mmCIF file of C-alpha atoms in Angstrom:
data_model
loop_
_atom_site.group_PDB
_atom_site.id
_atom_site.type_symbol
_atom_site.label_atom_id
_atom_site.label_comp_id
_atom_site.label_asym_id
_atom_site.label_seq_id
_atom_site.Cartn_x
_atom_site.Cartn_y
_atom_site.Cartn_z
ATOM 1 C CA GLN A 1 108.674 110.449 117.150
ATOM 2 C CA LEU A 2 110.608 110.937 113.942
ATOM 3 C CA GLN A 3 109.606 113.823 111.680
ATOM 4 C CA LEU A 4 110.400 114.258 108.011
ATOM 5 C CA VAL A 5 110.444 117.522 106.103
ATOM 6 C CA GLU A 6 110.786 117.575 102.324
ATOM 7 C CA SER A 7 111.886 120.504 100.208
ATOM 8 C CA GLY A 8 112.918 121.247 96.657
ATOM 9 C CA GLY A 9 109.754 120.664 94.686
ATOM 10 C CA GLY A 10 108.393 123.123 92.173
ATOM 11 C CA LEU A 11 107.585 123.831 88.565
ATOM 12 C CA VAL A 12 110.150 122.880 85.944
ATOM 13 C CA GLN A 13 110.017 122.597 82.187
ATOM 14 C CA ALA A 14 110.385 119.232 80.523
ATOM 15 C CA GLY A 15 114.034 118.291 80.291
ATOM 16 C CA GLY A 16 114.917 120.270 83.374
ATOM 17 C CA SER A 17 116.205 119.201 86.778
ATOM 18 C CA LEU A 18 115.176 119.410 90.403
ATOM 19 C CA LYS A 19 116.752 118.161 93.599
ATOM 20 C CA LEU A 20 114.530 117.079 96.455
ATOM 21 C CA SER A 21 115.782 117.013 100.009
ATOM 22 C CA CYS A 22 114.383 115.306 103.081
ATOM 23 C CA ALA A 23 115.519 115.979 106.611
ATOM 24 C CA ALA A 24 114.759 113.588 109.459
ATOM 25 C CA SER A 25 114.592 114.975 112.966
ATOM 26 C CA GLY A 26 113.213 114.148 116.366
ATOM 27 C CA ARG A 27 113.660 110.840 118.104
ATOM 28 C CA ILE A 28 115.719 108.869 115.651
ATOM 29 C CA TRP A 29 116.742 105.297 116.172
ATOM 30 C CA ARG A 30 118.742 103.281 113.702
ATOM 31 C CA ILE A 31 117.543 104.192 110.224
ATOM 32 C CA PHE A 32 117.401 101.406 107.687
ATOM 33 C CA HIS A 33 115.471 102.201 104.562
ATOM 34 C CA MET A 34 115.222 105.704 103.131
ATOM 35 C CA GLY A 35 113.228 106.305 100.027
ATOM 36 C CA TRP A 36 111.169 108.534 97.795
ATOM 37 C CA TYR A 37 107.680 107.723 96.616
ATOM 38 C CA ARG A 38 105.310 109.672 94.431
ATOM 39 C CA GLN A 39 101.600 109.888 93.845
ATOM 40 C CA ALA A 40 100.096 111.383 90.732
ATOM 41 C CA PRO A 41 96.430 112.457 90.591
ATOM 42 C CA GLY A 42 94.171 109.440 90.348
ATOM 43 C CA LYS A 43 97.014 106.982 90.816
ATOM 44 C CA GLN A 44 98.399 104.949 93.673
ATOM 45 C CA ARG A 45 101.517 105.928 95.506
ATOM 46 C CA GLU A 46 104.542 104.262 93.964
ATOM 47 C CA LEU A 47 108.176 103.761 94.842
ATOM 48 C CA VAL A 48 110.538 106.025 92.953
ATOM 49 C CA ALA A 49 113.855 105.186 94.567
ATOM 50 C CA ALA A 50 115.217 103.746 97.782
ATOM 51 C CA VAL A 51 118.571 103.398 99.470
ATOM 52 C CA SER A 52 119.504 101.012 102.252
ATOM 53 C CA ASN A 53 121.797 101.777 105.146
ATOM 54 C CA ALA A 54 124.450 99.795 103.281
ATOM 55 C CA GLY A 55 124.094 102.122 100.316
ATOM 56 C CA SER A 56 122.397 99.786 97.879
ATOM 57 C CA THR A 57 119.846 101.530 95.693
ATOM 58 C CA THR A 58 116.628 100.597 93.948
ATOM 59 C CA TYR A 59 114.882 102.576 91.224
ATOM 60 C CA ALA A 60 111.572 102.370 89.465
ATOM 61 C CA ASP A 61 112.040 101.478 85.817
ATOM 62 C CA ALA A 62 110.467 104.783 84.781
ATOM 63 C CA VAL A 63 113.225 106.821 86.428
ATOM 64 C CA LYS A 64 116.317 104.676 85.919
ATOM 65 C CA GLY A 65 119.113 106.673 84.366
ATOM 66 C CA ARG A 66 117.418 109.992 85.154
ATOM 67 C CA PHE A 67 117.034 110.073 88.939
ATOM 68 C CA THR A 68 119.671 109.501 91.599
ATOM 69 C CA ILE A 69 118.997 108.874 95.271
ATOM 70 C CA SER A 70 121.615 109.566 97.913
ATOM 71 C CA ARG A 71 121.728 109.721 101.676
ATOM 72 C CA GLU A 72 123.805 111.546 104.217
ATOM 73 C CA ASN A 73 123.774 109.407 107.332
ATOM 74 C CA ALA A 74 125.566 111.872 109.594
ATOM 75 C CA ASN A 75 122.810 114.436 109.078
ATOM 76 C CA ASN A 76 119.899 112.033 108.548
ATOM 77 C CA MET A 77 119.252 113.413 105.086
ATOM 78 C CA VAL A 78 118.111 111.796 101.877
ATOM 79 C CA TYR A 79 118.130 113.433 98.454
ATOM 80 C CA LEU A 80 116.630 112.781 95.055
ATOM 81 C CA GLN A 81 118.351 114.359 92.079
ATOM 82 C CA MET A 82 115.910 114.381 89.177
ATOM 83 C CA ASN A 83 117.212 115.075 85.676
ATOM 84 C CA SER A 84 115.575 115.012 82.263
ATOM 85 C CA LEU A 85 112.197 115.514 83.853
ATOM 86 C CA LYS A 86 109.101 114.532 81.895
ATOM 87 C CA PRO A 87 105.455 115.549 82.230
ATOM 88 C CA GLU A 88 104.694 112.067 83.561
ATOM 89 C CA ASP A 89 106.954 112.799 86.522
ATOM 90 C CA THR A 90 104.369 115.277 87.771
ATOM 91 C CA ALA A 91 103.272 114.135 91.217
ATOM 92 C CA VAL A 92 103.506 114.749 94.914
ATOM 93 C CA TYR A 93 106.792 113.282 96.098
ATOM 94 C CA TYR A 94 107.004 111.796 99.571
ATOM 95 C CA CYS A 95 110.035 110.965 101.638
ATOM 96 C CA SER A 96 109.863 107.749 103.659
ATOM 97 C CA VAL A 97 112.168 106.526 106.363
ATOM 98 C CA GLN A 98 112.142 103.235 108.217
ATOM 99 C CA ASP A 99 113.899 102.845 111.521
ATOM 100 C CA THR A 100 113.744 100.290 114.301
ATOM 101 C CA LEU A 101 110.454 101.709 115.573
ATOM 102 C CA GLY A 102 108.499 102.029 112.368
ATOM 103 C CA THR A 103 107.993 103.695 109.011
ATOM 104 C CA TYR A 104 107.489 107.421 108.694
ATOM 105 C CA TRP A 105 106.298 109.693 105.923
ATOM 106 C CA GLY A 106 106.795 113.333 105.097
ATOM 107 C CA GLN A 107 104.014 115.690 104.059
ATOM 108 C CA GLY A 108 105.033 115.631 100.425
ATOM 109 C CA THR A 109 106.370 118.157 97.960
ATOM 110 C CA GLN A 110 104.740 118.905 94.624
ATOM 111 C CA VAL A 111 106.668 118.510 91.386
ATOM 112 C CA ASN A 112 105.046 119.883 88.231
ATOM 113 C CA VAL A 113 106.429 119.281 84.768
ATOM 114 C CA PRO A 114 104.004 120.811 82.258
ATOM 115 C CA SER A 115 103.581 119.236 78.863
#
């Protein structure tokens, strides 16, 4: 079973930056998709950014130009650099990884950007 542990969330003022990290461990097969999702109170979980094993990236329109996703295949890590944070970025951020056996989710890390 693959486990994911996120870190790096916290409280940051508008305009500030945070970097989220996600470490995959356990029984890991070939990882394909790695991504970050977020869920704000009262809203559905949404894709923030994703990166394929070939390195191609996808971003939600709301974060394009501000967030950058990257992965470190050798260490089974995925990162989300978040710059120019806005109050609407406040949410629980979840790491997601898809390998040959299935899709896995982390427990989430809270990001708060007060208005």
